[in-house]
C-alpha cells in the first residue's frame, strides 16, 4: 500500500510540475506576441495606459517609461491624437491622466492632441472609457504601455471590437520579475473571463 501511495504522490507531482511549466511557456509566448504589430502612425488615436503616480505628483518609473515612449511616438507621428487614460488610485493625490498631460505639454505636445480619460482604475476600464470618448467609427487604435502589458491590452481591446498595433515601453528592471509574474496570471484571467 505504501508503494502505491508513493506512486500516486509522484505522479501527482509530475502532473503539477508539467502543468506549471506548460503554463509558464504558454504565457511567455503570449508576452512575446504582445510586442507585435509595431505601430507605424496608421491609427488616428493612440491610448496611453496609466500607471502609479507617487507622492508629489511624480510619475512612477513605469509611468515615466510609458510617457517617454508616448512622447517619442507623438513627435514621430504629429497627426496622431493621444488618449491619456488613468484615474486616481486610493493612494494617489491626482489622476494619472492629469500627470500624463502635464508631462506631454511640458515636452512640446499640443494640448489639442491630448484627450483625458481620468476615471479608469484597471486596464479594461482604460480601454472601455477611452472607447466612449472616441468617434464610433474608430475600429483600430494604437496601444502604448509597458512591454509586458501589451498582450493583455490587445486582448481587451479586441473584446471591445478594436484591432490594435502597439508601442512598447520598457519595464523598470527593479520590478520586472514581479510584474511579469503577476501579468501571467492576469493574462490567464483575461483569456478566461475577458476582463
N, CA, C and O of each residue as an XYZ file, in Angstrom:
780
protein
N       0.828     -1.201      0.000
C       0.000      0.000      0.000
C       0.871      1.263      0.000
O       0.550      2.234     -0.684
N       1.989      1.252      0.777
C       2.871      2.414      0.830
C       3.474      2.699     -0.534
O       3.595      3.854     -0.942
N       3.857      1.623     -1.246
C       4.455      1.787     -2.574
C       3.455      2.429     -3.538
O       3.812      3.315     -4.315
N       2.217      1.982     -3.480
C       1.173      2.534     -4.340
C       0.956      4.024     -4.018
O       0.785      4.843     -4.922
N       0.967      4.354     -2.750
C       0.772      5.746     -2.317
C       1.913      6.623     -2.829
O       1.685      7.750     -3.267
N       3.141      6.105     -2.775
C       4.290      6.857     -3.278
C       4.136      7.159     -4.761
O       4.418      8.270     -5.209
N       3.686      6.165     -5.521
C       3.483      6.358     -6.955
C       2.397      7.406     -7.221
O       2.541      8.229     -8.125
N       1.351      7.381     -6.466
C       0.277      8.375     -6.639
C       0.811      9.780     -6.376
O       0.534     10.709     -7.135
N       1.573      9.927     -5.299
C       2.159     11.232     -4.963
C       3.139     11.663     -6.051
O       3.121     12.818     -6.476
N       3.990     10.749     -6.504
C       4.979     11.062     -7.527
C       4.311     11.484     -8.833
O       4.689     12.489     -9.434
N       3.332     10.720     -9.260
C       2.617     11.053    -10.499
C       1.915     12.410    -10.353
O       1.928     13.219    -11.280
N       1.314     12.651     -9.207
C       0.641     13.938     -8.969
C       1.630     15.099     -9.054
O       1.337     16.133     -9.654
N       2.806     14.917     -8.445
C       3.828     15.968     -8.501
C       4.297     16.220     -9.923
O       4.494     17.371    -10.313
N       4.478     15.163    -10.705
C       4.907     15.306    -12.105
C       3.838     16.041    -12.914
O       4.159     16.907    -13.728
N       2.579     15.698    -12.692
C       1.481     16.370    -13.405
C       1.432     17.857    -13.057
O       1.296     18.703    -13.941
N       1.543     18.170    -11.765
C       1.511     19.573    -11.336
C       2.701     20.337    -11.904
O       2.538     21.446    -12.411
N       3.893     19.756    -11.825
C       5.092     20.422    -12.342
C       4.991     20.628    -13.851
O       5.331     21.696    -14.360
N       4.527     19.611    -14.558
C       4.381     19.721    -16.013
C       3.374     20.799    -16.385
O       3.595     21.565    -17.323
N       2.284     20.857    -15.659
C       1.267     21.887    -15.913
C       1.841     23.279    -15.677
O       1.624     24.195    -16.470
N       2.572     23.425    -14.585
C       3.187     24.721    -14.283
C       4.163     25.154    -15.351
O       4.167     26.315    -15.760
N       4.996     24.225    -15.809
C       5.956     24.549    -16.873
C       5.217     24.892    -18.162
O       5.587     25.835    -18.861
N       4.183     24.134    -18.472
C       3.393     24.409    -19.680
C       2.756     25.789    -19.654
O       2.785     26.514    -20.649
N       2.180     26.147    -18.515
C       1.559     27.471    -18.381
C       2.613     28.567    -18.489
O       2.372     29.599    -19.116
N       3.785     28.351    -17.879
C       4.867     29.338    -17.945
C       5.300     29.554    -19.401
O       5.469     30.692    -19.837
N       5.478     28.459    -20.148
C       5.896     28.567    -21.553
C       4.826     29.243    -22.405
O       5.134     30.073    -23.260
N       3.580     28.885    -22.168
C       2.482     29.486    -22.930
C       2.392     30.987    -22.670
O       2.282     31.777    -23.608
N       2.438     31.377    -21.404
C       2.331     32.807    -21.100
C       3.575     33.567    -21.553
O       3.485     34.755    -21.863
N       4.728     32.910    -21.598
C       5.934     33.549    -22.148
C       5.719     33.893    -23.620
O       6.084     34.975    -24.079
N       5.120     32.952    -24.350
C       4.822     33.211    -25.765
C       3.837     34.366    -25.898
O       3.996     35.220    -26.771
N       2.824     34.398    -25.044
C       1.850     35.492    -25.094
C       2.527     36.839    -24.852
O       2.235     37.817    -25.540
N       3.430     36.887    -23.874
C       4.133     38.146    -23.593
C       4.927     38.601    -24.816
O       4.963     39.792    -25.127
N       5.558     37.662    -25.503
C       6.296     37.988    -26.737
C       5.349     38.456    -27.839
O       5.643     39.418    -28.550
N       4.214     37.775    -27.978
C       3.238     38.125    -29.018
C       2.701     39.540    -28.844
O       2.270     40.167    -29.811
N       2.725     40.039    -27.621
C       2.211     41.382    -27.362
C       3.011     42.476    -28.049
O       2.503     43.583    -28.230
N       4.234     42.197    -28.430
C       5.119     43.223    -28.987
C       4.865     43.507    -30.463
O       5.512     44.378    -31.044
N       3.939     42.790    -31.071
C       3.620     42.963    -32.494
C       2.116     43.148    -32.669
O       1.354     42.673    -31.827
N       1.661     43.808    -33.713
C       2.427     44.571    -34.694
C       2.842     45.938    -34.137
O       2.105     46.567    -33.377
N       4.003     46.365    -34.522
C       4.510     47.673    -34.080
C       3.741     48.792    -34.788
O       3.435     48.700    -35.977
N       3.441     49.837    -34.039
C       2.674     50.961    -34.583
C       3.516     51.741    -35.589
O       4.729     51.886    -35.438
N       2.833     52.240    -36.621
C       3.512     52.986    -37.675
C       2.789     54.275    -38.063
O       2.986     54.807    -39.156
N       1.951     54.767    -37.153
C       1.232     56.009    -37.421
C      -0.048     55.842    -38.207
O      -0.703     56.831    -38.536
N      -0.417     54.616    -38.513
C      -1.632     54.359    -39.289
C      -2.887     54.764    -38.529
O      -3.806     55.345    -39.107
N      -2.930     54.458    -37.234
C      -4.130     54.763    -36.440
C      -4.156     56.235    -36.041
O      -3.134     56.833    -35.706
N      -5.351     56.788    -36.089
C      -5.539     58.200    -35.756
C      -5.388     58.458    -34.252
O      -5.004     59.551    -33.837
N      -5.693     57.441    -33.447
C      -5.654     57.597    -31.992
C      -4.723     56.561    -31.356
O      -4.676     55.402    -31.767
N      -3.986     57.018    -30.343
C      -3.161     56.130    -29.520
C      -3.622     56.297    -28.081
O      -3.827     57.415    -27.609
N      -3.782     55.184    -27.397
C      -4.192     55.207    -25.989
C      -2.972     54.904    -25.133
O      -2.346     53.853    -25.268
N      -2.645     55.836    -24.255
C      -1.523     55.672    -23.335
C      -2.102     55.217    -21.999
O      -2.865     55.944    -21.363
N      -1.736     54.013    -21.581
C      -2.300     53.454    -20.355
C      -1.528     53.954    -19.141
O      -0.298     53.964    -19.124
N      -2.268     54.360    -18.145
C      -1.678     54.940    -16.946
C      -0.985     53.921    -16.067
O      -1.101     52.711    -16.259
N      -0.264     54.447    -15.102
C       0.405     53.654    -14.068
C       0.552     54.557    -12.850
O       0.201     55.737    -12.892
N       1.058     54.008    -11.798
C       1.144     54.684    -10.495
C       1.777     56.080    -10.552
O       2.772     56.314    -11.239
N       1.158     56.987     -9.805
C       1.723     58.317     -9.573
C       2.123     58.380     -8.100
O       1.319     58.087     -7.215
N       3.367     58.764     -7.852
C       3.884     58.822     -6.485
C       3.533     60.161     -5.833
O       3.055     61.087     -6.487
N       3.784     60.231     -4.539
C       3.549     61.479     -3.792
C       4.280     62.627     -4.483
O       5.371     62.455     -5.029
N       3.654     63.795     -4.445
C       4.226     64.952     -5.123
C       3.902     64.973     -6.606
O       4.477     65.744     -7.374
N       2.949     64.093     -7.002
C       2.510     64.018     -8.397
C       3.649     63.670     -9.353
O       3.739     64.197    -10.462
N       4.510     62.772     -8.892
C       5.651     62.332     -9.690
C       5.312     60.981    -10.321
O       4.890     60.062     -9.620
N       5.492     60.853    -11.637
C       5.215     59.557    -12.269
C       6.129     58.468    -11.707
O       7.319     58.698    -11.493
N       5.571     57.296    -11.473
C       6.407     56.143    -11.133
C       7.312     55.871    -12.330
O       7.092     56.410    -13.415
N       8.315     55.046    -12.135
C       9.220     54.729    -13.236
C       8.457     54.070    -14.386
O       8.733     54.347    -15.553
N       7.507     53.204    -14.062
C       6.701     52.555    -15.106
C       5.930     53.597    -15.913
O       5.913     53.541    -17.142
N       5.300     54.537    -15.235
C       4.557     55.577    -15.938
C       5.503     56.474    -16.730
O       5.180     56.880    -17.846
N       6.661     56.784    -16.168
C       7.620     57.625    -16.888
C       8.076     56.963    -18.185
O       8.186     57.622    -19.218
N       8.337     55.667    -18.127
C       8.747     54.958    -19.345
C       7.620     54.957    -20.382
O       7.883     55.073    -21.579
N       6.378     54.827    -19.936
C       5.247     54.881    -20.873
C       5.146     56.276    -21.492
O       4.891     56.419    -22.688
N       5.347     57.298    -20.665
C       5.305     58.669    -21.172
C       6.449     58.951    -22.141
O       6.256     59.635    -23.146
N       7.614     58.441    -21.852
C       8.756     58.618    -22.757
C       8.457     57.991    -24.119
O       8.737     58.588    -25.158
N       7.885     56.779    -24.106
C       7.534     56.093    -25.355
C       6.452     56.873    -26.105
O       6.509     57.009    -27.327
N       5.462     57.384    -25.358
C       4.380     58.163    -25.981
C       4.920     59.444    -26.599
O       4.502     59.827    -27.692
N       5.835     60.105    -25.922
C       6.417     61.349    -26.422
C       7.174     61.114    -27.725
O       7.013     61.866    -28.687
N       7.989     60.082    -27.755
C       8.734     59.758    -28.985
C       7.762     59.473    -30.126
O       7.943     59.963    -31.241
N       6.735     58.681    -29.842
C       5.752     58.324    -30.867
C       4.985     59.570    -31.345
O       4.773     59.754    -32.544
N       4.578     60.406    -30.405
C       3.824     61.615    -30.756
C       4.654     62.564    -31.620
O       4.118     63.208    -32.522
N       5.935     62.650    -31.356
C       6.796     63.521    -32.167
C       7.043     62.929    -33.547
O       7.168     63.660    -34.530
N       7.111     61.614    -33.618
C       7.328     60.964    -34.905
C       6.083     61.024    -35.789
O       6.189     61.111    -37.013
N       4.904     60.977    -35.167
C       3.638     60.972    -35.908
C       2.751     62.110    -35.393
O       1.846     61.870    -34.593
N       3.001     63.342    -35.840
C       2.298     64.505    -35.280
C       0.802     64.576    -35.584
O       0.106     65.424    -35.024
N       0.301     63.720    -36.442
C      -1.138     63.699    -36.733
C      -1.914     62.832    -35.728
O      -3.142     62.911    -35.669
N      -1.217     62.014    -34.943
C      -1.882     61.096    -34.014
C      -2.306     61.840    -32.751
O      -1.540     62.613    -32.176
N      -3.553     61.586    -32.335
C      -4.059     62.134    -31.071
C      -3.851     61.083    -29.982
O      -3.946     59.881    -30.231
N      -3.564     61.559    -28.774
C      -3.280     60.661    -27.659
C      -4.393     60.714    -26.619
O      -4.745     61.785    -26.125
N      -4.935     59.560    -26.298
C      -5.884     59.441    -25.187
C      -5.062     59.039    -23.970
O      -4.457     57.967    -23.951
N      -5.040     59.886    -22.967
C      -4.276     59.632    -21.748
C      -5.237     59.046    -20.733
O      -6.133     59.734    -20.244
N      -5.050     57.784    -20.420
C      -6.051     57.079    -19.633
C      -5.505     56.618    -18.287
O      -4.576     55.813    -18.215
N      -6.102     57.145    -17.225
C      -5.742     56.722    -15.878
C      -6.427     57.577    -14.842
O      -6.300     58.802    -14.845
N      -7.144     56.935    -13.965
C      -7.829     57.636    -12.889
C      -6.923     57.826    -11.683
O      -5.697     57.817    -11.789
N      -7.556     57.995    -10.553
C      -6.827     58.236     -9.303
C      -7.029     57.056     -8.378
O      -8.150     56.753     -7.971
N      -5.926     56.388     -8.048
C      -5.978     55.266     -7.122
C      -6.124     55.763     -5.694
O      -5.967     56.956     -5.434
N      -6.424     54.856     -4.761
C      -6.654     55.253     -3.376
C      -5.428     55.888     -2.710
O      -5.564     56.628     -1.735
N      -4.242     55.602     -3.231
C      -3.026     56.165     -2.643
C      -2.380     57.213     -3.540
O      -1.189     57.499     -3.420
N      -3.187     57.789     -4.449
C      -2.687     58.832     -5.343
C      -3.410     60.143     -5.042
O      -4.593     60.143     -4.700
N      -2.691     61.259     -5.173
C      -3.268     62.573     -4.891
C      -3.911     63.213     -6.113
O      -4.616     64.216     -5.996
N      -3.669     62.633     -7.287
C      -4.126     63.239     -8.534
C      -4.357     62.136     -9.558
O      -3.783     61.053     -9.452
N      -5.186     62.409    -10.536
C      -5.449     61.440    -11.592
C      -4.189     61.239    -12.436
O      -3.474     62.192    -12.746
N      -3.938     59.993    -12.797
C      -2.778     59.670    -13.622
C      -2.816     60.431    -14.944
O      -1.783     60.892    -15.429
N      -4.010     60.562    -15.525
C      -4.140     61.246    -16.820
C      -3.678     62.702    -16.742
O      -3.108     63.223    -17.701
N      -3.917     63.355    -15.618
C      -3.510     64.755    -15.446
C      -1.987     64.866    -15.420
O      -1.413     65.759    -16.043
N      -1.344     63.963    -14.702
C       0.125     63.948    -14.647
C       0.691     63.683    -16.045
O       1.686     64.286    -16.447
N       0.044     62.771    -16.777
C       0.487     62.445    -18.133
C       0.359     63.673    -19.044
O       1.262     63.986    -19.820
N      -0.761     64.344    -18.931
C      -0.979     65.542    -19.759
C       0.076     66.604    -19.450
O       0.657     67.183    -20.367
N       0.322     66.857    -18.179
C       1.311     67.876    -17.797
C       2.674     67.561    -18.397
O       3.344     68.452    -18.919
N       3.085     66.300    -18.326
C       4.383     65.899    -18.874
C       4.446     66.155    -20.375
O       5.420     66.721    -20.872
N       3.416     65.743    -21.089
C       3.437     65.884    -22.551
C       3.364     67.350    -22.974
O       4.005     67.746    -23.947
N       2.591     68.154    -22.252
C       2.545     69.593    -22.555
C       3.919     70.230    -22.332
O       4.392     71.015    -23.153
N       4.546     69.880    -21.214
C       5.872     70.429    -20.898
C       6.917     70.028    -21.931
O       7.950     70.683    -22.070
N       6.640     68.948    -22.653
C       7.591     68.463    -23.646
C       7.160     68.733    -25.084
O       7.594     68.058    -26.018
N       6.297     69.734    -25.240
C       6.019     70.261    -26.569
C       4.876     69.649    -27.345
O       4.716     69.955    -28.527
N       4.066     68.790    -26.726
C       2.919     68.232    -27.441
C       1.735     69.183    -27.277
O       1.398     69.575    -26.160
N       1.110     69.548    -28.389
C      -0.008     70.495    -28.370
C      -1.198     69.921    -27.601
O      -1.525     68.740    -27.713
N      -1.830     70.790    -26.823
C      -2.959     70.359    -25.999
C      -4.110     69.814    -26.836
O      -4.839     68.934    -26.380
N      -4.285     70.327    -28.062
C      -5.413     69.861    -28.876
C      -5.226     68.428    -29.381
O      -6.133     67.868    -29.996
N      -4.063     67.835    -29.128
C      -3.827     66.426    -29.486
C      -4.089     65.494    -28.311
O      -4.018     64.276    -28.474
N      -4.389     66.032    -27.131
C      -4.495     65.239    -25.919
C      -5.936     65.139    -25.433
O      -6.604     66.157    -25.249
N      -6.409     63.931    -25.228
C      -7.723     63.688    -24.649
C      -7.511     63.014    -23.301
O      -6.710     62.087    -23.184
N      -8.225     63.479    -22.291
C      -8.057     62.933    -20.937
C      -9.192     62.000    -20.563
O     -10.365     62.371    -20.602
N      -8.818     60.783    -20.199
C      -9.753     59.821    -19.618
C      -9.249     59.621    -18.200
O      -8.249     58.935    -17.987
N      -9.931     60.212    -17.229
C      -9.383     60.264    -15.871
C     -10.206     59.504    -14.826
O     -10.188     59.850    -13.645
N     -10.924     58.473    -15.264
C     -11.759     57.692    -14.337
C     -11.282     56.248    -14.172
O     -11.560     55.630    -13.144
N     -10.581     55.706    -15.144
C     -10.241     54.278    -15.165
C      -9.312     53.881    -14.023
O      -8.402     54.620    -13.647
N      -9.570     52.685    -13.480
C      -8.705     52.141    -12.431
C      -8.234     50.725    -12.772
O      -7.672     50.037    -11.920
N      -8.461     50.291    -14.008
C      -7.985     48.975    -14.459
C      -7.719     49.062    -15.957
O      -8.138     50.011    -16.619
N      -7.025     48.072    -16.478
C      -6.732     48.055    -17.917
C      -8.023     47.998    -18.724
O      -8.167     48.704    -19.723
N      -8.954     47.165    -18.295
C     -10.231     47.081    -19.010
C     -10.936     48.430    -19.024
O     -11.436     48.855    -20.065
N     -10.982     49.108    -17.883
C     -11.619     50.429    -17.832
C     -10.854     51.449    -18.671
O     -11.467     52.306    -19.307
N      -9.506     51.365    -18.680
C      -8.729     52.264    -19.541
C      -9.282     52.229    -20.957
O      -9.525     53.271    -21.565
N      -9.477     51.036    -21.469
C      -9.905     50.880    -22.857
C     -11.389     51.184    -23.035
O     -11.777     51.859    -23.989
N     -12.213     50.691    -22.128
C     -13.659     50.917    -22.224
C     -13.987     52.404    -22.163
O     -14.729     52.910    -23.005
N     -13.441     53.110    -21.172
C     -13.737     54.534    -21.018
C     -13.115     55.358    -22.143
O     -13.675     56.376    -22.549
N     -11.969     54.925    -22.643
C     -11.356     55.614    -23.784
C     -12.220     55.438    -25.025
O     -12.391     56.371    -25.810
N     -12.757     54.246    -25.196
C     -13.611     53.981    -26.354
C     -14.829     54.908    -26.368
O     -15.272     55.351    -27.427
N     -15.357     55.192    -25.187
C     -16.526     56.071    -25.086
C     -16.207     57.501    -25.529
O     -17.114     58.261    -25.867
N     -14.932     57.866    -25.528
C     -14.526     59.226    -25.894
C     -14.250     59.385    -27.393
O     -14.204     60.504    -27.903
N     -14.070     58.280    -28.080
C     -13.659     58.329    -29.480
C     -14.856     58.236    -30.419
O     -15.914     57.739    -30.033
N     -14.691     58.712    -31.649
C     -15.771     58.565    -32.630
C     -16.158     57.092    -32.788
O     -15.302     56.211    -32.708
N     -17.430     56.831    -33.009
C     -17.923     55.449    -33.049
C     -17.394     54.661    -34.237
O     -17.451     53.431    -34.229
N     -16.881     55.339    -35.256
C     -16.385     54.619    -36.434
C     -14.921     54.176    -36.291
O     -14.365     53.578    -37.212
N     -14.307     54.463    -35.162
C     -12.919     54.044    -34.937
C     -12.915     52.551    -34.612
O     -13.543     52.122    -33.645
N     -12.208     51.765    -35.417
C     -12.154     50.322    -35.172
C     -10.730     49.800    -34.985
O     -10.508     48.592    -34.899
N      -9.763     50.730    -34.923
C      -8.384     50.327    -34.690
C      -7.657     51.447    -33.950
O      -7.808     52.622    -34.286
N      -6.876     51.079    -32.953
C      -6.145     52.060    -32.143
C      -4.717     51.563    -31.900
O      -4.405     50.385    -32.071
N      -3.879     52.492    -31.503
C      -2.535     52.156    -31.052
C      -2.540     52.115    -29.533
O      -3.116     52.988    -28.883
N      -1.900     51.102    -28.971
C      -1.800     50.960    -27.525
C      -0.363     51.250    -27.096
O       0.584     50.679    -27.636
N      -0.214     52.141    -26.122
C       1.104     52.469    -25.590
C       1.104     52.119    -24.109
O       0.391     52.720    -23.305
N       1.928     51.125    -23.771
C       2.033     50.692    -22.383
C       3.320     49.901    -22.216
O       4.090     49.754    -23.165
N       3.553     49.399    -21.031
C       4.754     48.603    -20.752
C       4.770     47.350    -21.612
O       3.723     46.769    -21.896
N       5.963     46.935    -22.025
C       6.097     45.793    -22.929
C       5.375     44.546    -22.421
O       4.718     43.857    -23.201
N       5.484     44.251    -21.143
C       4.855     43.047    -20.587
C       3.332     43.130    -20.585
O       2.660     42.103    -20.485
N       2.787     44.317    -20.692
C       1.359     44.590    -20.525
C       0.608     44.593    -21.857
O      -0.623     44.600    -21.877
N       1.343     44.587    -22.962
C       0.726     44.804    -24.271
C      -0.219     43.686    -24.699
O      -1.288     43.968    -25.241
N       0.141     42.446    -24.473
C      -0.714     41.364    -24.971
C      -2.087     41.397    -24.313
O      -3.105     41.226    -24.983
N      -2.114     41.613    -23.014
C      -3.414     41.677    -22.330
C      -4.211     42.882    -22.809
O      -5.423     42.788    -23.004
N      -3.540     44.011    -23.001
C      -4.238     45.198    -23.519
C      -4.822     44.907    -24.894
O      -5.931     45.344    -25.202
N      -4.084     44.170    -25.727
C      -4.591     43.807    -27.056
C      -5.803     42.881    -26.957
O      -6.764     43.036    -27.709
N      -5.761     41.921    -26.034
C      -6.904     41.005    -25.838
C      -8.148     41.813    -25.474
O      -9.222     41.608    -26.040
N      -7.988     42.730    -24.523
C      -9.137     43.518    -24.053
C      -9.625     44.468    -25.130
O     -10.831     44.665    -25.278
N      -8.713     45.059    -25.883
C      -9.117     45.933    -26.997
C      -9.921     45.133    -28.016
O     -10.928     45.612    -28.537
N      -9.473     43.922    -28.293
C     -10.182     43.066    -29.239
C     -11.586     42.741    -28.748
O     -12.529     42.692    -29.538
N     -11.727     42.517    -27.437
C     -13.059     42.240    -26.860
C     -14.001     43.425    -27.050
O     -15.219     43.261    -27.098
N     -13.417     44.631    -27.158
C     -14.222     45.835    -27.373
C     -14.416     46.136    -28.859
O     -15.002     47.157    -29.220
N     -13.923     45.242    -29.716
C     -14.128     45.395    -31.147
C     -13.034     46.162    -31.875
O     -13.210     46.554    -33.029
N     -11.918     46.376    -31.214
C     -10.812     47.105    -31.826
C      -9.712     46.176    -32.299
O      -9.381     45.196    -31.632
N      -9.141     46.494    -33.466
C      -7.833     45.980    -33.838
C      -6.837     46.918    -33.177
O      -7.190     48.035    -32.801
N      -5.595     46.470    -33.034
C      -4.618     47.358    -32.404
C      -3.209     47.052    -32.881
O      -2.869     45.921    -33.228
N      -2.405     48.109    -32.883
C      -0.968     47.944    -33.002
C      -0.368     48.559    -31.744
O      -1.095     49.137    -30.936
N       0.950     48.447    -31.563
C       1.495     48.742    -30.236
C       2.785     49.552    -30.274
O       3.557     49.526    -31.233
N       2.968     50.264    -29.182
C       4.239     50.910    -28.862
C       4.636     50.370    -27.490
O       3.908     50.542    -26.512
N       5.786     49.721    -27.429
C       6.236     49.082    -26.189
C       7.125     50.021    -25.390
O       8.141     50.509    -25.884
N       6.730     50.264    -24.153
C       7.588     50.994    -23.210
C       8.367     49.954    -22.410
O       7.849     48.881    -22.100
N       9.605     50.277    -22.081
C      10.390     49.304    -21.320
C       9.832     49.176    -19.896
O       9.149     50.061    -19.382
N      10.153     48.048    -19.298
C       9.728     47.763    -17.923
C      10.887     48.060    -16.981
O      12.014     47.640    -17.246
N      10.637     48.773    -15.886
C      11.717     49.023    -14.924
C      12.310     47.707    -14.410
O      11.579     46.818    -13.974
N      13.624     47.593    -14.464
C      14.308     46.358    -14.050
C      13.988     45.989    -12.602
O      13.899     44.808    -12.265
N      13.815     46.990    -11.755
C      13.619     46.746    -10.330
C      12.322     45.975    -10.045
O      12.222     45.298     -9.022
N      11.331     46.073    -10.940
C      10.051     45.384    -10.709
C       9.745     44.347    -11.785
O       8.669     43.750    -11.786
N      10.682     44.133    -12.694
C      10.396     43.293    -13.859
C       9.929     41.888    -13.492
O       8.911     41.432    -14.013
N      10.633     41.199    -12.620
C      10.247     39.837    -12.259
C       8.854     39.814    -11.640
O       8.031     38.969    -11.992
N       8.590     40.730    -10.727
C       7.291     40.780    -10.042
C       6.150     41.042    -11.027
O       5.146     40.330    -11.014
N       6.298     42.055    -11.874
C       5.178     42.414    -12.753
C       4.962     41.395    -13.861
O       3.827     41.147    -14.267
N       6.047     40.802    -14.354
C       5.892     39.780    -15.396
C       5.229     38.518    -14.831
O       4.434     37.876    -15.518
N       5.549     38.165    -13.603
C       4.918     37.009    -12.967
C       3.433     37.287    -12.728
O       2.580     36.449    -13.023
N       3.137     38.459    -12.196
C       1.738     38.837    -11.950
C       0.948     38.923    -13.258
O      -0.224     38.551    -13.311
N       1.604     39.419    -14.309
C       0.932     39.567    -15.600
C       0.526     38.221    -16.183
O      -0.487     38.123    -16.876
N       1.308     37.186    -15.909
C       0.951     35.856    -16.419
C      -0.407     35.419    -15.876
O      -1.228     34.870    -16.611
N      -0.637     35.662    -14.596
C      -1.940     35.324    -14.003
C      -3.038     36.202    -14.596
O      -4.141     35.727    -14.864
N      -2.737     37.472    -14.798
C      -3.724     38.386    -15.375
C      -4.075     37.988    -16.810
O      -5.223     38.130    -17.231
N      -3.094     37.493    -17.556
C      -3.353     37.024    -18.921
C      -4.307     35.839    -18.927
O      -5.239     35.785    -19.729
N      -4.067     34.898    -18.032
C      -4.965     33.745    -17.944
C      -6.383     34.199    -17.612
O      -7.354     33.705    -18.186
N      -6.493     35.136    -16.688
C      -7.815     35.677    -16.313
C      -8.471     36.354    -17.510
O      -9.665     36.176    -17.748
N      -7.692     37.132    -18.268
C      -8.237     37.842    -19.435
C      -8.751     36.851    -20.478
O      -9.810     37.065    -21.068
N      -8.007     35.769    -20.707
C      -8.451     34.768    -21.668
C      -9.709     34.048    -21.202
O     -10.594     33.748    -22.003
N      -9.785     33.773    -19.903
C     -10.926     33.011    -19.383
C     -12.167     33.884    -19.212
O     -13.267     33.495    -19.604
N     -11.981     35.084    -18.615
C     -13.140     35.905    -18.262
C     -13.339     37.116    -19.174
O     -14.401     37.739    -19.148
N     -12.336     37.453    -19.973
C     -12.482     38.567    -20.907
C     -12.279     39.932    -20.281
O     -12.567     40.940    -20.924
N     -11.792     40.003    -19.045
C     -11.539     41.311    -18.403
C     -10.241     41.259    -17.637
O      -9.844     42.251    -17.027
